[in-house]
XYZ file of C-alpha atoms in Angstrom:
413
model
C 119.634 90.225 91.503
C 115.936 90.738 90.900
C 112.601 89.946 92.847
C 110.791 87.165 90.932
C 107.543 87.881 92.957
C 106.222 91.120 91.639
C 103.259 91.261 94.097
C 101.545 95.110 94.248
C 103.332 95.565 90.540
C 101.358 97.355 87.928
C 100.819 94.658 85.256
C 102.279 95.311 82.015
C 100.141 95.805 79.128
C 101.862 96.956 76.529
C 105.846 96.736 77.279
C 106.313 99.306 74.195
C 105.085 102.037 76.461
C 108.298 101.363 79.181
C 111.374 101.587 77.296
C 113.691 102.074 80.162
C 115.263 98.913 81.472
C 117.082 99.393 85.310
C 120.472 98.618 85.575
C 121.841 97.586 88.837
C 125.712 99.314 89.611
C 127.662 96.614 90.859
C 128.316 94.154 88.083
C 129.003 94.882 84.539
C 130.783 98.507 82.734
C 128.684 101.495 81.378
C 130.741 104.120 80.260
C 129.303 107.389 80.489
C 131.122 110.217 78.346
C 129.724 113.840 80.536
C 130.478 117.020 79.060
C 132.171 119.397 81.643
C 131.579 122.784 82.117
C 133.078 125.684 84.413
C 131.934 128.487 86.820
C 133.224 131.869 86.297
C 134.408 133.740 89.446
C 131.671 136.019 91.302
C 134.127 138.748 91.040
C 134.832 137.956 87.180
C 130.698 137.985 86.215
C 129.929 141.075 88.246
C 133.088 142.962 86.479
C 131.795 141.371 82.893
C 128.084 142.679 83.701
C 128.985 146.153 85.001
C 131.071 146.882 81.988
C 127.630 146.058 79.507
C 125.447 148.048 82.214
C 127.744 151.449 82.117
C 127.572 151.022 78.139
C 124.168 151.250 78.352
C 123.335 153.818 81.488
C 125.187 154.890 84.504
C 123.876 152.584 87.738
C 125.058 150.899 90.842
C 126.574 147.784 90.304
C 123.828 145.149 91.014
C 123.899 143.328 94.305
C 124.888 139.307 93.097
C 123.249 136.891 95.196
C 125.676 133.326 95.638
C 124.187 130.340 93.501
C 122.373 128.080 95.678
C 125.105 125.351 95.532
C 127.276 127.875 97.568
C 125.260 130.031 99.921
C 124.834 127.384 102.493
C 128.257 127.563 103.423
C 129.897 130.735 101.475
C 132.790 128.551 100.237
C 132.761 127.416 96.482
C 135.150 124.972 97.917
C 132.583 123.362 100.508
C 133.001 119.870 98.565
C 136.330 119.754 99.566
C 135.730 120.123 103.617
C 133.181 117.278 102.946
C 135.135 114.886 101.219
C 137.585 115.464 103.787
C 136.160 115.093 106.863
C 133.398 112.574 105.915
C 135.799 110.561 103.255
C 137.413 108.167 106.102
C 133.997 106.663 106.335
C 132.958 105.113 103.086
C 134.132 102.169 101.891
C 135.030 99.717 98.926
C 133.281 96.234 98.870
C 134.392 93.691 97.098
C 132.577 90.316 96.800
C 132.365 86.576 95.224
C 130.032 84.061 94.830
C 130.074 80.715 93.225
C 127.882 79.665 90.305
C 127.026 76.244 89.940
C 125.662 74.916 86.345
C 122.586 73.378 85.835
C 122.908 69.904 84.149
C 119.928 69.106 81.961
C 117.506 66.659 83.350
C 117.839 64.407 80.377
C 121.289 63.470 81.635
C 120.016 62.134 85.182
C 117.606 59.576 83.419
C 119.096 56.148 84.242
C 118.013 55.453 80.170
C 120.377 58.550 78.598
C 122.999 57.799 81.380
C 123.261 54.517 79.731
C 124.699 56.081 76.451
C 126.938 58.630 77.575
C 127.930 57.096 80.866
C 131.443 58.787 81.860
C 130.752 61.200 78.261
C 127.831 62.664 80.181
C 128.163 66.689 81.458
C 129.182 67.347 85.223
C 128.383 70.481 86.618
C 130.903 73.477 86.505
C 131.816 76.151 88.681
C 132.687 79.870 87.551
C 133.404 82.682 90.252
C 131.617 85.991 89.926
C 133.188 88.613 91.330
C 131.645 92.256 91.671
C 132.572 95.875 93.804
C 130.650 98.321 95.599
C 130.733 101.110 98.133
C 129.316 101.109 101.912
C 129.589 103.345 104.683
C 129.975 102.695 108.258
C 127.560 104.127 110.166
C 128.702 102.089 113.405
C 131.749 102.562 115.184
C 132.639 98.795 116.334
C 132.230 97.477 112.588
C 128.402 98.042 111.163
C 128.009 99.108 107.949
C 125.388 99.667 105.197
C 125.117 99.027 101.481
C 122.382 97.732 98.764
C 121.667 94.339 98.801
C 122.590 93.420 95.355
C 126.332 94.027 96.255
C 125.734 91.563 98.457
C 123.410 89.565 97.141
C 124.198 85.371 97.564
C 128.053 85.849 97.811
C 130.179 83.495 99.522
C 133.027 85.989 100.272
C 132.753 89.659 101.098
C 136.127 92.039 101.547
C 135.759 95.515 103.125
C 138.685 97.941 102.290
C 138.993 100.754 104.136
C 140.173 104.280 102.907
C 142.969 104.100 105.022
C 143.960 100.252 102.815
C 143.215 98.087 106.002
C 141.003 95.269 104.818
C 138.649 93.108 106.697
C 136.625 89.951 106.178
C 132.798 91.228 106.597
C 129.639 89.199 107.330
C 126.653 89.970 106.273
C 124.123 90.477 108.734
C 120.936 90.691 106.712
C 119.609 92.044 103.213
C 116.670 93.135 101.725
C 116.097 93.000 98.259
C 112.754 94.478 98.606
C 114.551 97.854 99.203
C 117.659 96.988 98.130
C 119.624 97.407 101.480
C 122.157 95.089 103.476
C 124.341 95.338 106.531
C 127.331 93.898 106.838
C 129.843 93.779 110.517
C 133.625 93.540 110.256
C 135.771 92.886 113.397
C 137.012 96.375 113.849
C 136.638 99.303 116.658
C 136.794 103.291 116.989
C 135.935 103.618 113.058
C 135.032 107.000 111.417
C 131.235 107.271 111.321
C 128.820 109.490 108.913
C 126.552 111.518 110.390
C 122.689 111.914 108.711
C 120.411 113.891 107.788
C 116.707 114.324 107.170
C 115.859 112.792 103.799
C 112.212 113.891 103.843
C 113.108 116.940 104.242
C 114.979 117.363 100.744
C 113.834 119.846 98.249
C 114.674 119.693 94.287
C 117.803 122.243 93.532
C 120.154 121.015 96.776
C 123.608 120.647 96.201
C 124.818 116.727 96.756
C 128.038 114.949 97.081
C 128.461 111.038 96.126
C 131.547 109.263 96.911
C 132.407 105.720 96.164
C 134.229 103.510 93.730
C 132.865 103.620 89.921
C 134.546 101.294 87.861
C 136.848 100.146 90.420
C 138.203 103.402 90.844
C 138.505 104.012 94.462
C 137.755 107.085 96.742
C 135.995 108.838 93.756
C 133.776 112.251 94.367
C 131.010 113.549 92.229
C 128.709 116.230 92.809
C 125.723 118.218 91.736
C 121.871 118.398 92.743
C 118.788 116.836 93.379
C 116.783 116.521 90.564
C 113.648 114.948 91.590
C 112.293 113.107 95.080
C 110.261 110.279 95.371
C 110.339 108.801 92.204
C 108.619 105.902 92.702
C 110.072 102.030 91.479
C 107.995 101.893 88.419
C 108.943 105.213 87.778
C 112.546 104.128 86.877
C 111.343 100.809 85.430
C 112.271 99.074 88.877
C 108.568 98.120 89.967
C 109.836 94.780 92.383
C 111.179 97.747 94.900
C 108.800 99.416 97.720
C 111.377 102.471 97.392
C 110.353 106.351 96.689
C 113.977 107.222 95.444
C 115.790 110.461 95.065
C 116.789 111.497 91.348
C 120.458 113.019 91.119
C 122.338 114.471 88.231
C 125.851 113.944 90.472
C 127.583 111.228 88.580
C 127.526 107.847 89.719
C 128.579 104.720 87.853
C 128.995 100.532 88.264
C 130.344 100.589 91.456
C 129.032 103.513 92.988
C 126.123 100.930 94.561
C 126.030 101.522 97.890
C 127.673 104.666 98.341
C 126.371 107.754 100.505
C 124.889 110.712 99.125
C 125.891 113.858 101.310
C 124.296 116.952 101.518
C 126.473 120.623 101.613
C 126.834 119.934 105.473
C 128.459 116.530 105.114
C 125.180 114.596 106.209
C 124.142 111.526 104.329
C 120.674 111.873 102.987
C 120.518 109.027 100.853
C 122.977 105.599 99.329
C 123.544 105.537 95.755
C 121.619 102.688 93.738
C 120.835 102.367 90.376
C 120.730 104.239 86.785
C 119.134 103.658 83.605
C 120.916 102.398 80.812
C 121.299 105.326 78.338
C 120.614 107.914 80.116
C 123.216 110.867 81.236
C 122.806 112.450 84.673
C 120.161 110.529 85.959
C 120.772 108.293 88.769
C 118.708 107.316 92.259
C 119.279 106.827 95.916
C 117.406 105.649 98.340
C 116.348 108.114 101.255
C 118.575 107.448 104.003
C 115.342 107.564 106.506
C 114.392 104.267 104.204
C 117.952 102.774 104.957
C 117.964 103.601 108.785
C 114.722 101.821 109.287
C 115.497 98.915 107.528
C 119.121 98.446 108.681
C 117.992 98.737 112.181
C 115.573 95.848 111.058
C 118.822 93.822 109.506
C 120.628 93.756 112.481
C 117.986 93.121 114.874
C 116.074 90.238 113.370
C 118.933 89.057 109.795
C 115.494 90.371 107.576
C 112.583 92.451 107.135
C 109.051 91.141 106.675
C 107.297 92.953 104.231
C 103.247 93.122 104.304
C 101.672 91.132 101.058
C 98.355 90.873 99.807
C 99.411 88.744 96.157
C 97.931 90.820 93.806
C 98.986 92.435 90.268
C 97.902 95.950 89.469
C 98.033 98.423 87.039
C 96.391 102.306 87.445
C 93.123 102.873 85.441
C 92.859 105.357 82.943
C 91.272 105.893 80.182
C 94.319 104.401 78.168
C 94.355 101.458 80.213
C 90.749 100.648 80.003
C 90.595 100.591 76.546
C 93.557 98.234 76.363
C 92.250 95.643 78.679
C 88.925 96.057 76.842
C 90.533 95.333 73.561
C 92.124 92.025 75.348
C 89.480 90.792 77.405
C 86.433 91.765 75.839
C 83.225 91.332 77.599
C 85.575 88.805 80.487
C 85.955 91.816 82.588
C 83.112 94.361 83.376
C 84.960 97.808 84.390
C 82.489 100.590 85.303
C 85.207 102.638 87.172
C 87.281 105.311 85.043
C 89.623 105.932 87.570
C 91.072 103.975 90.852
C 93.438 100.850 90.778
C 92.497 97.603 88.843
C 93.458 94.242 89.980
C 94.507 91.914 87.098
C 95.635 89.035 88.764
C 95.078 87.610 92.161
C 97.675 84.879 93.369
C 95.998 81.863 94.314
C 96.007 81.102 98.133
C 97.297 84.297 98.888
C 95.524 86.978 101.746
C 93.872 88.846 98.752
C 92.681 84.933 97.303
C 91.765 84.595 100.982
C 89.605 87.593 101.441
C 87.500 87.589 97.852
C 89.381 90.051 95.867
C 88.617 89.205 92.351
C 90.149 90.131 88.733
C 88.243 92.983 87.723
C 88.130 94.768 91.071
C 88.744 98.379 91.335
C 90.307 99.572 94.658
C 88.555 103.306 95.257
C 90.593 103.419 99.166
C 92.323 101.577 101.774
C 92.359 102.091 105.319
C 89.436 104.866 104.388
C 92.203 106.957 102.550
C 91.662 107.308 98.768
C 93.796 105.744 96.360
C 93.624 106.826 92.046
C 97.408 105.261 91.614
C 99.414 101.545 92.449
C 101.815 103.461 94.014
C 99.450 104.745 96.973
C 98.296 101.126 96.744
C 101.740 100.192 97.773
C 103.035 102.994 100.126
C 99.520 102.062 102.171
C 99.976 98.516 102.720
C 103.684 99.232 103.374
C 102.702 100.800 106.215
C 100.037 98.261 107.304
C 100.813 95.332 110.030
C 101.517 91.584 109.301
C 98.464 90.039 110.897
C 96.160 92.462 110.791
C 93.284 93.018 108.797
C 93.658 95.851 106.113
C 89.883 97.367 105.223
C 89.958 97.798 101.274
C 87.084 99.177 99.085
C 86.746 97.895 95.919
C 84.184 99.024 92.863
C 83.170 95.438 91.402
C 80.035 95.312 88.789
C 79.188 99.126 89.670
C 78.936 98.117 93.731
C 81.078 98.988 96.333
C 82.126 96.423 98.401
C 84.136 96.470 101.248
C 86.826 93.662 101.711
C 89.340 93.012 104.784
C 92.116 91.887 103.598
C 94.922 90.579 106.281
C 98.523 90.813 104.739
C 101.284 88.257 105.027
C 104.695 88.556 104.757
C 106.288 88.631 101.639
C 107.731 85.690 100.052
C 111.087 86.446 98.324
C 112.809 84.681 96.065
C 116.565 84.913 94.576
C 117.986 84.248 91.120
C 120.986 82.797 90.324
């Protein structure tokens, strides 16, 4: 389920240099062999290291301080009270849709119909069928998960932990950020409760629960790794998401599942990993998910600002690249900033002036060197409004006003 219109995407000039390809968790298998490893007691390690210490000179045992992972609560069992009391609330989604083939053109000419008459192809149907996670985060029925569990399917089943199943509609998705609501008919459900995601530091302990592999009510932990890695970070640059990196497993099926801090709190839903890789995976900030949810069931979608340009961050890599392709067709003074490689005809930027060739030195009078400030700043612009932009064109500065449009989005399949 991808967005075909990659407007504020860096261009790409030389694909070698982004090996990673994105893999989306609810359809397909990727079997991940981890290596395990175990925690000695407290008590065992500060027995082990007094013995070595008294070989060596007669001290006070040292003071040992509790890993991070425990100290927050002072239980090396904390996962446990989590998965317990916040367990009832996450849920398995299961979904269909149905996939109509495409019969070649050729075959509706009157001329070739002639030939093959009752020999020509009809269309076929298959059924794709795919499972997620959710979690409620409504009492009388609402609950979130990404969009591409979702995504164009004509049936959607909700089991709950407790087996009760229910029909669910889907109120609205956004594959811009990934997210979806769906409502089933049900009342006085268990609820999570959630935290600050901007808030999160490297190093915290995390929880993720969900169904990998169609393996229900499954718990993982570990830590953050990383915050706001950004969508072409990961090799997903369609998505206006800053995600959170976590080395707590999560697998096909996992999409759409809550990521819970030490207190029980969810702080971010489980999206994506990269083909390959071993304890890397990425959520999306749960502050991200309550905005746009709240946008989902309001209004069915969320309108995303768009200017309709293609971008890709200047340095001095990049300008000798585009030099090497274009020559003398594009006249960059700039050595740093954002260059605009393609403007979409008719769109607000086509509207405004921006040209090929442009470098954009600030928006809204705040300084931009990379696409992803580009982005995160007309994110948080208005529909309607005009957006001031300076650009560096020919070695002038000129200043542009640019007013963004929603988004058009498109589906495939």
């Amino acid at each position: 389920m991808k967005i075909t219109n990659h407007d504020l995407s860096p261009k790409k000039i030389d694909t070698r240099g982004f090996p990673h390809r994105l893999w989306m968790l609810s359809y397909g298998v990727v079997v991940v062999f981890l290596g395990s490893c175990s925690l000695l007691p407290a008590k065992t390690f500060e027995t082990r290291q007094s013995d070595t210490q008294a070989q060596k000179t007669i001290e006070p045992n040292p003071l040992i301080v509790p890993p991070p992972i425990f100290s927050s609560s002072g239980d090396p069992n904390f996962v446990v009270k989590v998965v317990q009391n916040v367990g009832p609330a996450v849920v398995r989604i299961d979904s269909s849709r149905t996939i109509t083939s495409r019969v070649p053109d050729e075959f509706n000419d009157p001329f070739f119909r002639r030939f093959f008459k009752d020999a020509a192809p009809q269309p076929r149907q298959r059924v794709e069928q795919g499972s997620g996670s959710g979690f409620i985060i409504n009492s009388s029925g609402q609950i979130v998960t990404n969009s591409h569990v979702v995504d164009g399917a004509d049936r959607v089943t909700v089991i709950l932990k407790d087996g009760r199943t229910f029909n669910g509609k889907v109120l609205g998705e956004d594959p811009v950020t990934d997210v979806a609501t769906i409502k089933i008919d049900a009342n006085n459900l268990p609820t999570l409760s959630v935290g600050n995601s901007d808030a999160l530091q490297p190093g915290e302990a995390v929880i993720a629960i969900g169904n990998p592999l169609g393996l229900n009510n499954t718990v993982t932990s570990g830590i953050i790794s990383a915050t706001g890695r950004s969508g072409s970070d990961i090799g997903a640059s369609d998505k206006r998401v800053d995600y959170i990196q976590t080395d707590a497993a999560i697998n096909p099926g996992n999409s759409g599942g809550p990521l819970l801090n030490a207190r029980g709190q969810v702080i971010a839903m489980n999206t994506a990993i990269i083909r390959g890789a071993q304890g890397l995976g990425f959520a999306i900030p749960i502050n991200t998910v309550q905005k746009i949810a709240q946008e989902l069931i309001a209004k069915g979608k969320v309108d995303h600002p768009y200017l309709g340009v293609q971008m890709v961050t200047l340095t001095p890599e990049n300008k000798e690249r585009i030099k090497n392709v274009a020559g003398d067709g594009l006249n960059i003074t700039a050595d740093d900033g954002v260059l605009l490689v393609e403007i979409v005809p008719r769109s607000p930027a086509s509207v405004a002036g921006l040209r090929v060739g442009d470098v954009i030195k600030s928006i809204n009078n705040q300084p931009v060197t990379k696409i992803e400030e580009v982005q995160k700043l007309v994110e948080k612009s208005k529909i309607g409004t005009k957006l001031p932009i300076e650009v560096e064109r020919n070695g002038q500065i000129v200043q542009v006003g640019v007013q963004p449009a929603p988004l058009p989005v498109r589906r495939e399949g």
